[in-house]
Short mmCIF file of C-alpha atoms in Angstrom, two decimals:
data_model
loop_
_atom_site.label_atom_id
_atom_site.label_comp_id
_atom_site.label_asym_id
_atom_site.label_seq_id
_atom_site.Cartn_x
_atom_site.Cartn_y
_atom_site.Cartn_z
CA MET Y 83 101.00 34.05 -65.43
CA GLN Y 84 98.78 36.65 -67.09
CA LEU Y 85 99.47 35.32 -70.58
CA ALA Y 86 98.90 31.72 -69.49
CA ILE Y 87 95.54 32.56 -67.90
CA SER Y 88 94.51 34.66 -70.89
CA SER Y 89 95.23 31.77 -73.26
CA VAL Y 90 92.96 29.48 -71.22
CA PHE Y 91 90.07 31.93 -71.42
CA GLU Y 92 90.62 32.46 -75.13
CA TYR Y 93 90.55 28.71 -75.72
CA TYR Y 94 87.17 28.42 -73.99
CA VAL Y 95 85.82 31.39 -75.92
CA LYS Y 96 86.78 29.73 -79.19
CA HIS Y 97 85.97 26.10 -78.41
CA ASP Y 98 83.30 26.12 -75.66
CA HIS Y 99 81.24 29.30 -76.22
CA PHE Y 100 82.47 31.09 -73.07
CA SER Y 101 80.91 34.52 -72.71
CA GLY Y 102 81.63 36.49 -69.56
CA CYS Y 103 84.39 37.87 -67.38
CA GLY Y 104 87.34 36.61 -65.39
CA LEU Y 105 89.46 38.17 -62.66
CA VAL Y 106 92.45 36.87 -60.72
CA LYS Y 107 93.69 39.22 -58.02
CA SER Y 108 96.13 39.18 -55.13
CA ALA Y 109 95.82 41.55 -52.18
CA ASP Y 110 97.38 44.44 -54.09
CA GLU Y 111 97.70 43.38 -57.73
CA ILE Y 112 95.39 42.42 -60.58
CA ILE Y 113 97.04 39.32 -62.03
CA TYR Y 114 94.49 38.86 -64.83
CA SER Y 115 91.35 40.66 -65.96
CA GLY Y 116 89.33 39.98 -69.09
CA ALA Y 117 85.89 40.24 -70.69
CA TYR Y 118 84.59 38.16 -73.59
CA GLY Y 119 81.45 37.60 -75.60
CA LEU Y 120 78.19 39.48 -75.68
CA SER Y 121 75.89 40.75 -72.96
CA HIS Y 122 73.15 41.05 -75.60
CA ARG Y 123 73.41 38.81 -78.64
CA GLY Y 124 70.65 40.53 -80.62
CA PHE Y 125 72.27 43.97 -80.59
CA GLY Y 126 75.85 42.69 -80.42
CA ILE Y 127 76.64 44.48 -77.16
CA PRO Y 128 79.95 43.21 -75.73
CA ASN Y 129 80.57 42.23 -72.14
CA THR Y 130 82.93 44.52 -70.23
CA ILE Y 131 84.72 44.00 -66.94
CA ASP Y 132 81.98 46.11 -65.28
CA THR Y 133 79.05 44.17 -66.76
CA LEU Y 134 76.66 42.84 -64.10
CA PHE Y 135 76.07 39.09 -64.24
CA ASP Y 136 73.64 36.80 -62.48
CA THR Y 137 75.58 35.04 -59.70
CA ALA Y 138 73.11 32.15 -59.21
CA SER Y 139 74.01 30.37 -55.95
CA VAL Y 140 77.00 32.58 -55.13
CA THR Y 141 74.24 34.76 -53.64
CA LYS Y 142 74.13 32.26 -50.77
CA MET Y 143 77.34 33.82 -49.45
CA PHE Y 144 75.55 37.17 -49.16
CA THR Y 145 72.70 35.44 -47.32
CA ALA Y 146 75.10 33.72 -44.92
CA THR Y 147 76.86 37.02 -44.22
CA ALA Y 148 73.54 38.71 -43.52
CA ILE Y 149 72.60 36.00 -41.01
CA LEU Y 150 75.96 36.40 -39.24
CA GLN Y 151 75.51 40.18 -39.15
CA LEU Y 152 72.20 39.69 -37.34
CA VAL Y 153 73.94 37.28 -34.95
CA ASP Y 154 76.52 40.02 -34.29
CA LYS Y 155 73.65 42.40 -33.53
CA GLY Y 156 72.08 39.94 -31.08
CA LEU Y 157 68.91 39.61 -33.18
CA LEU Y 158 69.55 35.96 -34.06
CA LYS Y 159 71.56 33.03 -32.71
CA LEU Y 160 73.04 30.23 -34.81
CA ASP Y 161 71.34 27.61 -32.65
CA ASP Y 162 67.92 29.26 -33.04
CA LYS Y 163 65.29 26.88 -34.39
CA ILE Y 164 63.83 28.11 -37.65
CA THR Y 165 60.32 27.13 -36.49
CA ASP Y 166 60.76 29.49 -33.52
CA ILE Y 167 61.52 32.37 -35.88
CA LEU Y 168 58.95 31.68 -38.59
CA ASP Y 169 55.37 30.43 -38.44
CA LEU Y 170 55.68 27.16 -40.34
CA THR Y 171 52.52 25.59 -38.94
CA GLY Y 172 51.23 22.78 -41.15
CA THR Y 173 54.52 22.36 -43.00
CA LYS Y 174 56.91 19.42 -42.66
CA ILE Y 175 59.89 21.51 -41.56
CA PRO Y 176 61.17 19.69 -38.42
CA LYS Y 177 61.31 21.59 -35.15
CA ASP Y 178 64.96 20.76 -34.51
CA VAL Y 179 66.33 22.50 -37.64
CA THR Y 180 68.61 25.38 -36.64
CA LEU Y 181 70.06 28.30 -38.57
CA ALA Y 182 73.44 26.55 -38.45
CA HIS Y 183 71.93 23.46 -40.10
CA LEU Y 184 70.44 25.58 -42.87
CA LEU Y 185 73.71 27.46 -43.44
CA THR Y 186 75.76 24.26 -43.83
CA HIS Y 187 73.32 22.15 -45.91
CA THR Y 188 72.86 19.73 -43.01
CA SER Y 189 69.19 20.51 -42.28
CA GLY Y 190 67.78 17.46 -44.07
CA ILE Y 191 64.74 19.37 -45.30
CA ALA Y 192 63.36 18.72 -48.77
CA ASP Y 193 64.28 21.03 -51.63
CA ASP Y 194 62.01 22.35 -54.36
CA ALA Y 195 64.27 20.75 -57.00
CA ASP Y 196 66.66 18.14 -55.64
CA GLU Y 197 69.75 18.77 -57.75
CA GLU Y 198 71.70 15.89 -56.22
CA ALA Y 199 68.88 13.54 -57.28
CA GLY Y 200 69.04 14.87 -60.84
CA GLU Y 201 65.91 17.01 -60.74
CA VAL Y 202 65.97 20.00 -63.11
CA TYR Y 203 65.22 23.40 -61.57
CA GLU Y 204 63.64 24.81 -64.74
CA ASP Y 205 61.02 22.03 -64.64
CA LEU Y 206 59.43 23.76 -61.63
CA PHE Y 207 57.99 26.32 -64.02
CA ILE Y 208 56.39 24.05 -66.59
CA ASP Y 209 53.00 24.37 -64.88
CA LYS Y 210 53.65 27.42 -62.70
CA PRO Y 211 54.75 30.78 -64.15
CA ASN Y 212 58.22 31.79 -63.00
CA TYR Y 213 57.13 35.44 -62.70
CA SER Y 214 54.83 34.49 -59.80
CA ILE Y 215 57.89 34.16 -57.53
CA ARG Y 216 59.52 37.45 -56.55
CA CYS Y 217 60.20 37.14 -52.82
CA CYS Y 218 61.33 34.47 -50.37
CA ALA Y 219 57.84 33.63 -49.08
CA ASP Y 220 56.67 32.72 -52.60
CA PHE Y 221 58.88 29.59 -52.52
CA ILE Y 222 57.24 28.03 -49.44
CA PRO Y 223 54.58 25.95 -51.29
CA GLN Y 224 57.28 24.37 -53.47
CA PHE Y 225 59.18 22.60 -50.67
CA ALA Y 226 57.86 23.08 -47.14
CA TYR Y 227 55.19 20.37 -47.40
CA LYS Y 228 57.59 17.65 -48.56
CA ALA Y 229 58.92 15.09 -46.07
CA PRO Y 230 62.48 15.64 -44.79
CA LEU Y 231 65.26 13.51 -46.27
CA PHE Y 232 67.17 12.91 -43.02
CA LYS Y 233 67.38 14.11 -39.42
CA ALA Y 234 68.98 17.52 -39.03
CA GLY Y 235 72.72 17.30 -38.44
CA SER Y 236 73.02 13.63 -39.43
CA GLY Y 237 73.94 14.17 -43.09
CA VAL Y 238 74.75 16.74 -45.74
CA ARG Y 239 72.86 17.46 -48.97
CA TYR Y 240 72.95 20.63 -51.04
CA ASN Y 241 69.73 22.56 -50.51
CA ASN Y 242 68.55 25.77 -52.15
CA CYS Y 243 65.42 26.21 -50.09
CA ALA Y 244 67.35 26.10 -46.83
CA PHE Y 245 68.52 29.54 -47.89
CA VAL Y 246 64.97 30.62 -48.67
CA LEU Y 247 64.21 29.97 -44.99
CA LEU Y 248 67.33 31.91 -44.01
CA GLY Y 249 66.11 34.80 -46.16
CA LEU Y 250 62.80 34.76 -44.30
CA ALA Y 251 64.70 34.71 -41.00
CA ILE Y 252 66.62 37.80 -42.14
CA GLU Y 253 63.34 39.52 -42.95
CA ALA Y 254 61.82 38.56 -39.59
CA ALA Y 255 64.82 39.77 -37.57
CA SER Y 256 65.63 42.93 -39.53
CA LYS Y 257 62.05 43.94 -40.42
CA LYS Y 258 63.30 44.59 -43.94
CA ARG Y 259 62.77 42.79 -47.22
CA TYR Y 260 65.68 40.44 -47.90
CA GLN Y 261 66.86 42.26 -51.03
CA ASN Y 262 66.76 45.64 -49.29
CA TYR Y 263 68.70 44.36 -46.28
CA VAL Y 264 71.51 42.84 -48.36
CA SER Y 265 71.71 45.89 -50.63
CA LYS Y 266 72.07 48.24 -47.65
CA GLU Y 267 74.10 46.18 -45.17
CA ILE Y 268 76.40 44.34 -47.56
CA PHE Y 269 76.59 45.95 -51.00
CA GLU Y 270 76.61 49.54 -49.75
CA LYS Y 271 78.65 48.85 -46.63
CA CYS Y 272 81.64 47.45 -48.52
CA ASN Y 273 81.27 49.73 -51.55
CA MET Y 274 80.09 47.11 -54.04
CA LYS Y 275 78.92 49.78 -56.50
CA HIS Y 276 78.05 47.31 -59.27
CA SER Y 277 75.83 44.89 -57.33
CA ALA Y 278 72.04 44.75 -57.13
CA PHE Y 279 68.95 42.56 -57.19
CA CYS Y 280 68.05 43.39 -60.78
CA ALA Y 281 64.81 42.07 -62.22
CA LYS Y 282 64.57 40.56 -65.69
CA ASP Y 283 61.66 42.86 -66.46
CA ASP Y 284 63.54 45.99 -65.40
CA ALA Y 285 64.08 47.88 -68.66
CA ASP Y 286 66.97 49.94 -67.22
CA ALA Y 287 69.00 47.13 -65.65
CA LYS Y 288 72.52 47.09 -67.14
CA ILE Y 289 72.92 43.33 -66.99
CA ALA Y 290 74.16 40.52 -69.17
CA GLU Y 291 71.31 38.49 -70.59
CA GLY Y 292 71.62 34.74 -70.11
CA TYR Y 293 71.69 32.28 -73.03
CA PHE Y 294 71.58 28.50 -73.16
CA THR Y 295 71.77 26.09 -76.08
CA ALA Y 296 68.68 24.38 -77.48
CA GLY Y 297 70.31 21.98 -79.89
CA THR Y 298 72.12 22.84 -83.11
CA ASP Y 299 71.10 24.02 -86.56
CA HIS Y 300 71.78 22.38 -89.93
CA LYS Y 301 75.36 23.75 -89.84
CA ASN Y 302 75.91 22.21 -86.42
CA LYS Y 303 76.00 25.63 -84.80
CA PRO Y 304 74.28 26.11 -81.42
CA ILE Y 305 70.75 27.48 -81.31
CA TRP Y 306 70.69 30.04 -78.49
CA LYS Y 307 67.68 30.73 -76.29
CA LYS Y 308 67.22 33.37 -73.59
CA ASN Y 309 66.75 32.02 -70.07
CA ILE Y 310 63.86 34.34 -69.24
CA TYR Y 311 61.50 31.43 -68.44
CA SER Y 312 64.01 29.29 -66.55
CA TYR Y 313 63.82 30.76 -63.04
CA PRO Y 314 62.23 33.65 -61.09
CA PRO Y 315 62.67 37.15 -62.52
CA VAL Y 316 64.43 38.61 -59.48
CA GLY Y 317 67.00 37.13 -57.12
CA THR Y 318 66.19 36.04 -53.58
CA ALA Y 319 68.13 34.44 -50.73
CA ASP Y 320 69.00 31.22 -52.56
CA GLY Y 321 70.37 32.87 -55.70
CA GLY Y 322 70.12 35.50 -58.39
CA ALA Y 323 71.86 38.66 -57.19
CA TYR Y 324 73.74 40.49 -59.94
CA THR Y 325 77.33 41.64 -59.54
CA THR Y 326 80.72 41.95 -61.25
CA VAL Y 327 83.93 40.00 -60.85
CA GLY Y 328 85.48 43.06 -59.20
CA ASP Y 329 82.69 43.36 -56.66
CA MET Y 330 82.99 39.67 -55.78
CA ASP Y 331 86.65 40.29 -54.93
CA ILE Y 332 85.65 43.29 -52.82
CA PHE Y 333 83.08 41.16 -51.00
CA ILE Y 334 85.34 38.28 -49.97
CA ARG Y 335 88.10 40.67 -48.90
CA SER Y 336 85.58 42.69 -46.88
CA VAL Y 337 84.64 39.51 -45.02
CA LYS Y 338 88.31 38.66 -44.49
CA ASN Y 339 89.19 42.17 -43.27
CA GLY Y 340 86.29 42.43 -40.82
CA LYS Y 341 84.41 45.13 -42.71
CA LEU Y 342 81.08 43.28 -42.55
CA LEU Y 343 81.35 41.10 -39.44
CA SER Y 344 83.00 40.94 -36.03
CA LYS Y 345 86.41 39.24 -35.95
CA LYS Y 346 84.86 36.15 -34.38
CA LEU Y 347 82.27 35.72 -37.11
CA SER Y 348 84.61 36.85 -39.90
CA ASP Y 349 86.91 34.01 -38.85
CA ALA Y 350 83.94 31.63 -38.67
CA MET Y 351 82.90 32.55 -42.22
CA LEU Y 352 86.36 31.62 -43.48
CA LYS Y 353 86.55 28.10 -42.08
CA PRO Y 354 84.47 24.88 -42.23
CA GLN Y 355 81.49 24.60 -39.89
CA THR Y 356 80.56 20.93 -40.01
CA GLY Y 357 82.43 17.72 -39.40
CA ILE Y 358 80.61 15.97 -42.23
CA GLU Y 359 82.90 15.56 -45.23
CA LYS Y 360 82.28 14.74 -48.88
CA LYS Y 361 85.09 12.45 -50.00
CA LEU Y 362 86.59 12.84 -53.47
CA ASP Y 363 89.25 10.83 -55.28
CA HIS Y 364 91.60 13.80 -55.08
CA GLY Y 365 90.59 15.25 -51.71
CA LYS Y 366 87.48 16.27 -49.79
CA ILE Y 367 84.92 19.05 -49.49
CA VAL Y 368 83.64 20.40 -46.17
CA ASN Y 369 80.84 22.95 -45.89
CA GLY Y 370 81.04 26.29 -44.16
CA TYR Y 371 78.45 29.03 -43.78
CA GLY Y 372 77.11 29.44 -47.32
CA CYS Y 373 80.30 28.21 -48.96
CA HIS Y 374 82.56 25.16 -49.33
CA PHE Y 375 86.18 24.31 -48.55
CA PHE Y 376 88.26 22.04 -50.76
CA TYR Y 377 91.19 20.09 -49.27
CA ASP Y 378 93.68 18.15 -51.38
CA ALA Y 379 94.55 14.48 -50.87
CA ASP Y 380 97.22 15.46 -48.33
CA GLY Y 381 94.70 17.33 -46.21
CA HIS Y 382 95.86 20.82 -47.15
CA LEU Y 383 93.26 23.54 -47.64
CA VAL Y 384 93.32 24.63 -51.28
CA ARG Y 385 90.43 27.05 -51.51
CA LEU Y 386 87.25 28.49 -50.10
CA TYR Y 387 84.70 28.67 -52.87
CA LYS Y 388 81.10 29.04 -53.97
CA GLU Y 389 79.83 28.17 -57.39
CA GLY Y 390 76.55 28.83 -59.12
CA GLN Y 391 74.93 27.45 -62.24
CA ARG Y 392 71.62 27.50 -64.03
CA ALA Y 393 70.47 27.85 -67.62
CA GLY Y 394 72.56 30.61 -69.19
CA VAL Y 395 74.35 31.41 -65.93
CA ALA Y 396 77.66 30.27 -64.48
CA ALA Y 397 79.54 31.77 -61.54
CA MET Y 398 82.61 30.90 -59.50
CA LEU Y 399 84.06 32.72 -56.51
CA ALA Y 400 87.28 31.15 -55.21
CA TYR Y 401 89.65 32.40 -52.52
CA TYR Y 402 93.07 30.88 -51.82
CA PRO Y 403 93.91 31.89 -48.24
CA GLN Y 404 97.50 30.62 -48.31
CA ILE Y 405 98.38 33.13 -51.06
CA ASP Y 406 95.62 35.70 -50.41
CA THR Y 407 94.42 35.44 -54.01
CA THR Y 408 90.97 35.37 -55.57
CA SER Y 409 89.80 33.82 -58.83
CA MET Y 410 86.41 34.94 -60.14
CA ILE Y 411 84.45 33.86 -63.19
CA LEU Y 412 81.02 35.09 -64.27
CA GLY Y 413 79.39 33.80 -67.45
CA ASN Y 414 76.12 34.42 -69.28
CA GLN Y 415 76.22 31.57 -71.78
CA THR Y 416 76.29 27.78 -71.63
CA CYS Y 417 79.92 26.72 -71.09
CA ASN Y 418 81.86 24.34 -68.87
CA VAL Y 419 83.31 27.06 -66.65
CA TRP Y 420 84.21 24.46 -64.03
CA THR Y 421 86.99 23.02 -66.18
CA LEU Y 422 87.91 26.58 -67.19
CA HIS Y 423 88.21 27.46 -63.51
CA TYR Y 424 90.24 24.34 -62.76
CA GLU Y 425 92.76 25.11 -65.51
CA VAL Y 426 93.14 28.69 -64.29
CA GLU Y 427 93.52 27.41 -60.73
CA GLN Y 428 96.42 25.17 -61.71
CA ILE Y 429 98.24 28.15 -63.23
CA ILE Y 430 97.66 30.19 -60.07
CA LEU Y 431 98.87 27.44 -57.74
CA ILE Y 432 101.91 26.51 -59.84
CA GLY Y 433 102.82 30.20 -60.17
CA SER Y 434 102.52 30.81 -56.44
CA HIS Y 435 104.65 27.75 -55.71
CA ARG Y 436 107.41 29.04 -58.00
CA ASN Y 437 107.36 32.39 -56.21
CA THR Y 438 107.87 30.86 -52.75
#
């Protein structure tokens, strides 16, 4: 299995510009581990398995865990209305939106960039400098005054800014800045030693720089650009924490093993939390708290997962509960990691079937 997975990664390095790391791990064995490409193209610094990468929206799983921790502590309830926690006077955030709605993308509130409608996130910063946004509250003007798309609980639509509101709820309940709370109560608590909210202007941050293509040159080779103007310089509750593939494995296993949450809420984190399904030709997707669950056409659960993507960033965290195996990919260069992940997934599933 290791050789088969390695050959898939090597193909994408050669033919689709993959730069990053991959890890496939069972409960007690590393099945595959590899690092490719450069963390800094200018100085030719290679990625290693311990390189920190931007996780984009995988960060939402940390946010969801933090909310559930505060529920465990009795400081929040899942049916709390967000307008009862935060002063949103004058905004168009409906009064019936709960924390559970925000966690499962069923709130109906407007987003700052509606990805499902084809809006491009980077376009938010054409007229507004991206460096002006460094904390959750800075996002409020970009979405809170837009009309809702549907009544809370009546539909499902992916929403980044729902998690901005959850980040503010974490700050209100914990009396700590979002980044500080997650660093202390999640990263430190489960020994994620290579995870942090690094800032792009932090000269000492040991992170992979992100690169995206801006066309091709006269030899038909890609022209690479840094993503420093594409999104805010430091991660917040909707995305942007930095971590490694190894730390992502530690995180999901810490949730599974009850290291971060009570058994009740650990179990809740690992199963769907809405009855609204997204139908696919080959199965369906159902949302949980900060993550998604994919079922095949026969109705069998295949994986829990969270993906993340933006210019120069690609991330995938996948957990296969039936075989207690994780598959992690972190990339810092434009590449179709979703097909890369799918091909690796098929090797994992076929291999596990042969071993049963």
